[in-house]
Amino acid sequence: MNQTKMKTKDLILAGAFLALYCVVSLGVIMVLGFTPITFLLVPLIVPIVVGPVFSLYLSKVPKSGAILILGIIVTLLSNSTGYIYGIIFGAIATVVAELIAKAGKYKSKQMFSISYMVFSLIYTTPYMMMTLARNAFMEKTAMISGQEFADVLASFVPNWIFYALIVLALIGAAIGSFFGQRVMKKHFEKAGIL
Amino acid sequence: MSANSYRQAYLYIDPRTKMLLVLCCGTLFNAQMGMVAEIAVFFVVFTIGLFVHGVKSAAKIFIFYSLAGLLPLILLHSIEGFMTIFFTALSTLVLIFTPAVYALNIITKTTTVSDSVSALRKMHLSDSVVIPIAVFFRFVPTLKEEWQSIRSAMKLRGIGTSFFNVVRRPILNMEYVLIPLMMSTANIAEELAAASMSRGLAKGVNRVPISEVKFRVADYIIIVGFPVMLAILYSLKQKGVIV
Amino acid sequence: MISIKNVSYSYLSNDELVQNLKDINLEINAGEVVVLCGESGSGKTTLTRVINGLIPNFYEGEMSGEVTVGGQNVTTQTLETTSKTVGSIFQNPRSQFFNVDTTGEVVFGCENLALPIEETLKRLKEVSDLFELENLLNRSIFELSGGEKQRIACASIYAVQPEVFVFDEPSSNLDVHSIELLRKAIEILVKNKKTVVIAEHRLYYLADLATRYVYMSEGKIQCEFSPAEMKSICPKQRKLMGLRNINFSNFSERKESVAFKESCSSKLHIEQLKVKYENTIALDISDLSIPLHTVVGIVGENGAGKSTFVNALVGLKKSNENIFLESKPIKKKERLKKGFMVMQEVGHQLFTQSVSEELKLNIPEENYDIVDEVIEKLSLTKFKDRHPMSLSGGEKQRVAIASAFCAGKEILMYDEPTSGLDYKNMIKTSELIKAVSQKSKCSILITHDLEFILSCCDYIVELKNGSVADSYDLDKEGINRICGYFKK
């Protein structure tokens, strides 16, 4: 049982991968965040790009709590606006992802993929308000970017956007997981860094 | 980073107070606090930053805030049409987010790794959380250096340079950037772990740092005063007394 | 003090068992300065890891045998406990430090030992005086040079007051000046009767400090030398053993270079090259001519501007410039297209999953047949399908150079190509660069490796404070000059 508990070495590696994961995510988000349409594609694209990092992280630290640490930090960063339901949703996604990985005894690649798909739902949390608290969200946007911008946004963003984004995130994570496994095999295993 | 970054300029405040600072700035994000509160928050953070981080950075932030945040508001009366939307959006974004960004900057640039570990431990967080967070902060500047080097290497090979190429084959270009970065991270992380552990860093081991993390007068003033100020301004805004 | 009995170590790599240490027996007495020398892969580094307990407490693998330091069994006890007796200093300054501020880094070890604050502060003052750290304290580590970082590392370990110091190729990434600082630091350790074990390629700076040399090859200890014996090994024997030169007085075999005439058109003429960095002028070069089809060595102290020079020349840095290649002006964009630099961190330059893919990267399809030719010429045939990152440092360099070749690059720069290379690999690199310099237009290298310079350079440019202090051929007089430069 001690084999799956995180030791000091794992904690340090976790911190490093945490940094890499966040920096890459942020990089992609900043590039995509410029136009409204690409802004909505974040839950699809970010999990794809970050897939390999997640795969490498889990292969270096296949321990209990690895996903938990990553998830908590990412949830907090994604929901810095303080939307409490977003944080709760993200926390739940993190815990479920951790449990799925645990079910695979931190070794099964399929379980890691499923875990990643659940994990990536964290990226939909900033958009929760658009569906679940639509009026409040539109008011906020109006205050930030003006009434006209809010109207434009309202006109092409449907009510069920949040659910759509959940689907997008799952698709993105599936692709990202596949991409991640491929990268691991093609590069890391071949180079013997694993 | 300038030579001054690790000397807290004139004032020392507890890392936990700095975290509270960020949270308070975060209350501006729901755009419900009103413009007076937003500007007040900025000035509080600006003053604190002046003493904690230094004149140079405070001055830079002030200039940015004035030009991108306040100036558009003043000019709003003299322009019309499309520019109105742009100016409003720009100004509001700056007013809402700048204090938080500055507060985050204060945390990362003036908190030593040792202090962050002490503060997190004082908050009764387990080492399983404390160590990764400390390493996180230590690692981000290293990542920046690695990234710059990889970028130069890419320029030399002529990959990932033209926008057209990147868009045409996105996955391939992603690989070009990610692979060296990931390998580099894995290697440096392992070396860092070996070095730190061979110097006695371990989970659960008690440390006695030379700089003690505790609340002092300035901390209490901020911890009590800032939220109170926010509460007052919020209720005044709700009552319609201020804008 | 240190007792290593019947130690063997092996680990799995790519499903293959690699045996790094075979039946090692070694006794080291207190106060000794033992230098572990040998070719790359001989097991020197692995042996240091067995002494400080990183094997098997950090690195995975199979280890047998017993290692005791000061009576403690470092194999079985935790790393925190071992850290009180054994201090370790590693080769890569950028990844050793846990803190970002220098002061915090120096006291890091003491803090981990939970020493009372007054004691820690006392030790901080002690090591600060001992290692002359006054102007290094209270700064960001990212600002320091490699040598300064290693000094902080030494001070940090010293503050913990262990009996044994273990160094793993500490001079690898350092320049001449920094190596001198490192040598002084080790001298302090010796004076204070510490036991020192150093795994190293560069032997010259330890010549007067070592008490014993242990020569390793293929995971075994082959033989030991006393300092006198070491100094009297003839060059032929030394080269067979793969060791670097220990002193600089006998560099007899070296053909003189053809003198460079400034008037000939076969040159890279830099009329002006200015680089600004944060309002100061980092580089100001005017009227410098560099001969083509030769190997040019750039030397200078840390901060003299070598890196800036090379980066600006290859087009990676903004600059004010007026540069002519063979009497034709050549602008930044073109230099970037025609130029290439083999970086110190070669890993940053390799992007694909096989050597042949790497060489084919970003070149037009018509040129694919050149790739096989180049692979042959550079003896990379057996690595053709290997992943570039799985190769050794020297082999990665060859792949980088090969990629430049296939891409038709004409201006080649090399940034410290021999750091951490043993003798055989240094010679291989030297021959490669010489061969390549015939085919390409311009070959410029930054180095502080005298052996290497004498082995392949034809022309020298000395930089000081951002401008050219001197430039000369490596003819008889030039050789004396460059040896004199390094003796300072």
mmCIF file of N, CA and C in Angstrom, chain C residues 1-2 26-37 165 186-187 189-191 193-198 203-215 223-231 246:
data_model
loop_
_atom_site.group_PDB
_atom_site.id
_atom_site.type_symbol
_atom_site.label_atom_id
_atom_site.label_comp_id
_atom_site.label_asym_id
_atom_site.label_seq_id
_atom_site.Cartn_x
_atom_site.Cartn_y
_atom_site.Cartn_z
ATOM 1 N N MET C 1 36.945 6.756 6.912
ATOM 2 C CA MET C 1 35.747 7.603 6.899
ATOM 3 C C MET C 1 34.675 7.004 5.972
ATOM 4 N N ILE C 2 35.102 6.702 4.741
ATOM 5 C CA ILE C 2 34.142 6.132 3.790
ATOM 6 C C ILE C 2 34.571 4.712 3.470
ATOM 7 N N LEU C 26 36.310 0.186 -2.042
ATOM 8 C CA LEU C 26 37.123 1.395 -1.905
ATOM 9 C C LEU C 26 37.084 1.890 -0.471
ATOM 10 N N GLU C 27 38.236 2.272 0.028
ATOM 11 C CA GLU C 27 38.291 2.853 1.365
ATOM 12 C C GLU C 27 38.874 4.254 1.263
ATOM 13 N N ILE C 28 38.201 5.193 1.882
ATOM 14 C CA ILE C 28 38.693 6.569 1.848
ATOM 15 C C ILE C 28 38.857 7.069 3.278
ATOM 16 N N ASN C 29 40.043 7.576 3.566
ATOM 17 C CA ASN C 29 40.297 8.028 4.938
ATOM 18 C C ASN C 29 39.897 9.480 5.132
ATOM 19 N N ALA C 30 39.722 9.855 6.372
ATOM 20 C CA ALA C 30 39.326 11.228 6.676
ATOM 21 C C ALA C 30 40.393 12.186 6.189
ATOM 22 N N GLY C 31 39.961 13.306 5.621
ATOM 23 C CA GLY C 31 40.897 14.325 5.185
ATOM 24 C C GLY C 31 41.446 14.111 3.788
ATOM 25 N N GLU C 32 41.109 12.998 3.164
ATOM 26 C CA GLU C 32 41.618 12.764 1.818
ATOM 27 C C GLU C 32 40.846 13.573 0.787
ATOM 28 N N VAL C 33 41.506 13.836 -0.334
ATOM 29 C CA VAL C 33 40.818 14.441 -1.466
ATOM 30 C C VAL C 33 40.948 13.448 -2.608
ATOM 31 N N VAL C 34 39.889 12.712 -2.844
ATOM 32 C CA VAL C 34 39.948 11.656 -3.847
ATOM 33 C C VAL C 34 39.266 12.107 -5.130
ATOM 34 N N VAL C 35 40.004 12.011 -6.231
ATOM 35 C CA VAL C 35 39.420 12.394 -7.518
ATOM 36 C C VAL C 35 39.058 11.128 -8.294
ATOM 37 N N LEU C 36 37.782 10.989 -8.633
ATOM 38 C CA LEU C 36 37.337 9.857 -9.446
ATOM 39 C C LEU C 36 37.427 10.295 -10.898
ATOM 40 N N CYS C 37 38.283 9.634 -11.667
ATOM 41 C CA CYS C 37 38.409 10.046 -13.065
ATOM 42 C C CYS C 37 38.163 8.864 -13.990
ATOM 43 N N PHE C 165 32.343 15.790 1.686
ATOM 44 C CA PHE C 165 31.780 16.565 0.589
ATOM 45 C C PHE C 165 31.911 15.748 -0.682
ATOM 46 N N ILE C 186 37.243 24.594 -2.717
ATOM 47 C CA ILE C 186 37.683 23.256 -2.320
ATOM 48 C C ILE C 186 38.924 23.359 -1.430
ATOM 49 N N GLU C 187 39.738 24.357 -1.722
ATOM 50 C CA GLU C 187 40.929 24.561 -0.889
ATOM 51 C C GLU C 187 40.530 24.825 0.557
ATOM 52 N N LEU C 189 37.908 23.751 2.017
ATOM 53 C CA LEU C 189 37.471 22.484 2.599
ATOM 54 C C LEU C 189 38.677 21.673 3.071
ATOM 55 N N VAL C 190 39.704 21.661 2.220
ATOM 56 C CA VAL C 190 40.890 20.889 2.552
ATOM 57 C C VAL C 190 41.545 21.439 3.812
ATOM 58 N N LYS C 191 41.612 22.776 3.864
ATOM 59 C CA LYS C 191 42.228 23.407 5.027
ATOM 60 C C LYS C 191 41.514 23.031 6.302
ATOM 61 N N LYS C 193 40.141 20.292 6.927
ATOM 62 C CA LYS C 193 40.270 18.841 7.131
ATOM 63 C C LYS C 193 39.014 18.046 6.793
ATOM 64 N N LYS C 194 38.270 18.496 5.798
ATOM 65 C CA LYS C 194 37.105 17.722 5.369
ATOM 66 C C LYS C 194 37.535 16.628 4.401
ATOM 67 N N THR C 195 36.709 15.633 4.267
ATOM 68 C CA THR C 195 36.971 14.571 3.298
ATOM 69 C C THR C 195 36.240 14.932 2.019
ATOM 70 N N VAL C 196 36.986 14.902 0.902
ATOM 71 C CA VAL C 196 36.383 15.350 -0.357
ATOM 72 C C VAL C 196 36.472 14.258 -1.417
ATOM 73 N N VAL C 197 35.357 13.988 -2.083
ATOM 74 C CA VAL C 197 35.346 13.040 -3.202
ATOM 75 C C VAL C 197 34.808 13.785 -4.419
ATOM 76 N N ILE C 198 35.608 13.819 -5.486
ATOM 77 C CA ILE C 198 35.169 14.587 -6.666
ATOM 78 C C ILE C 198 35.199 13.705 -7.908
ATOM 79 N N LEU C 203 40.849 17.914 -14.984
ATOM 80 C CA LEU C 203 41.707 17.588 -13.866
ATOM 81 C C LEU C 203 42.660 18.698 -13.454
ATOM 82 N N TYR C 204 42.856 19.665 -14.325
ATOM 83 C CA TYR C 204 43.955 20.605 -14.054
ATOM 84 C C TYR C 204 43.757 21.417 -12.785
ATOM 85 N N TYR C 205 42.510 21.772 -12.488
ATOM 86 C CA TYR C 205 42.334 22.656 -11.331
ATOM 87 C C TYR C 205 42.468 21.919 -10.003
ATOM 88 N N LEU C 206 42.511 20.588 -10.094
ATOM 89 C CA LEU C 206 42.622 19.817 -8.854
ATOM 90 C C LEU C 206 44.033 19.312 -8.625
ATOM 91 N N ALA C 207 44.916 19.647 -9.580
ATOM 92 C CA ALA C 207 46.263 19.076 -9.552
ATOM 93 C C ALA C 207 46.964 19.222 -8.205
ATOM 94 N N ASP C 208 46.819 20.377 -7.586
ATOM 95 C CA ASP C 208 47.548 20.584 -6.329
ATOM 96 C C ASP C 208 46.751 20.213 -5.096
ATOM 97 N N LEU C 209 45.495 19.804 -5.309
ATOM 98 C CA LEU C 209 44.656 19.523 -4.145
ATOM 99 C C LEU C 209 44.445 18.030 -3.919
ATOM 100 N N ALA C 210 44.494 17.265 -4.995
ATOM 101 C CA ALA C 210 44.167 15.844 -4.872
ATOM 102 C C ALA C 210 45.203 15.093 -4.056
ATOM 103 N N THR C 211 44.716 14.140 -3.274
ATOM 104 C CA THR C 211 45.654 13.272 -2.550
ATOM 105 C C THR C 211 45.703 11.893 -3.201
ATOM 106 N N ARG C 212 44.672 11.613 -4.008
ATOM 107 C CA ARG C 212 44.655 10.294 -4.655
ATOM 108 C C ARG C 212 43.733 10.354 -5.873
ATOM 109 N N TYR C 213 44.119 9.645 -6.913
ATOM 110 C CA TYR C 213 43.270 9.557 -8.091
ATOM 111 C C TYR C 213 42.801 8.114 -8.245
ATOM 112 N N VAL C 214 41.498 7.970 -8.484
ATOM 113 C CA VAL C 214 40.965 6.621 -8.701
ATOM 114 C C VAL C 214 40.455 6.569 -10.127
ATOM 115 N N TYR C 215 41.067 5.725 -10.951
ATOM 116 C CA TYR C 215 40.685 5.673 -12.356
ATOM 117 C C TYR C 215 39.652 4.564 -12.566
ATOM 118 N N CYS C 223 42.507 1.296 -11.494
ATOM 119 C CA CYS C 223 43.761 1.484 -10.759
ATOM 120 C C CYS C 223 43.726 2.806 -10.017
ATOM 121 N N GLU C 224 44.720 3.022 -9.206
ATOM 122 C CA GLU C 224 44.792 4.284 -8.466
ATOM 123 C C GLU C 224 46.134 4.929 -8.704
ATOM 124 N N PHE C 225 46.158 6.256 -8.611
ATOM 125 C CA PHE C 225 47.416 6.976 -8.804
ATOM 126 C C PHE C 225 47.651 7.934 -7.660
ATOM 127 N N SER C 226 48.900 8.131 -7.323
ATOM 128 C CA SER C 226 49.234 9.209 -6.407
ATOM 129 C C SER C 226 49.383 10.452 -7.265
ATOM 130 N N PRO C 227 49.355 11.629 -6.652
ATOM 131 C CA PRO C 227 49.483 12.860 -7.439
ATOM 132 C C PRO C 227 50.754 12.882 -8.286
ATOM 133 N N ALA C 228 51.850 12.407 -7.724
ATOM 134 C CA ALA C 228 53.102 12.412 -8.482
ATOM 135 C C ALA C 228 52.979 11.495 -9.697
ATOM 136 N N GLU C 229 52.417 10.317 -9.482
ATOM 137 C CA GLU C 229 52.266 9.374 -10.587
ATOM 138 C C GLU C 229 51.394 9.968 -11.673
ATOM 139 N N MET C 230 50.332 10.640 -11.232
ATOM 140 C CA MET C 230 49.396 11.222 -12.188
ATOM 141 C C MET C 230 50.094 12.240 -13.056
ATOM 142 N N LYS C 231 50.922 13.064 -12.431
ATOM 143 C CA LYS C 231 51.555 14.132 -13.194
ATOM 144 C C LYS C 231 52.576 13.578 -14.174
ATOM 145 N N ILE C 246 46.514 17.495 -17.466
ATOM 146 C CA ILE C 246 46.540 17.943 -16.081
ATOM 147 C C ILE C 246 47.308 19.228 -15.892
#
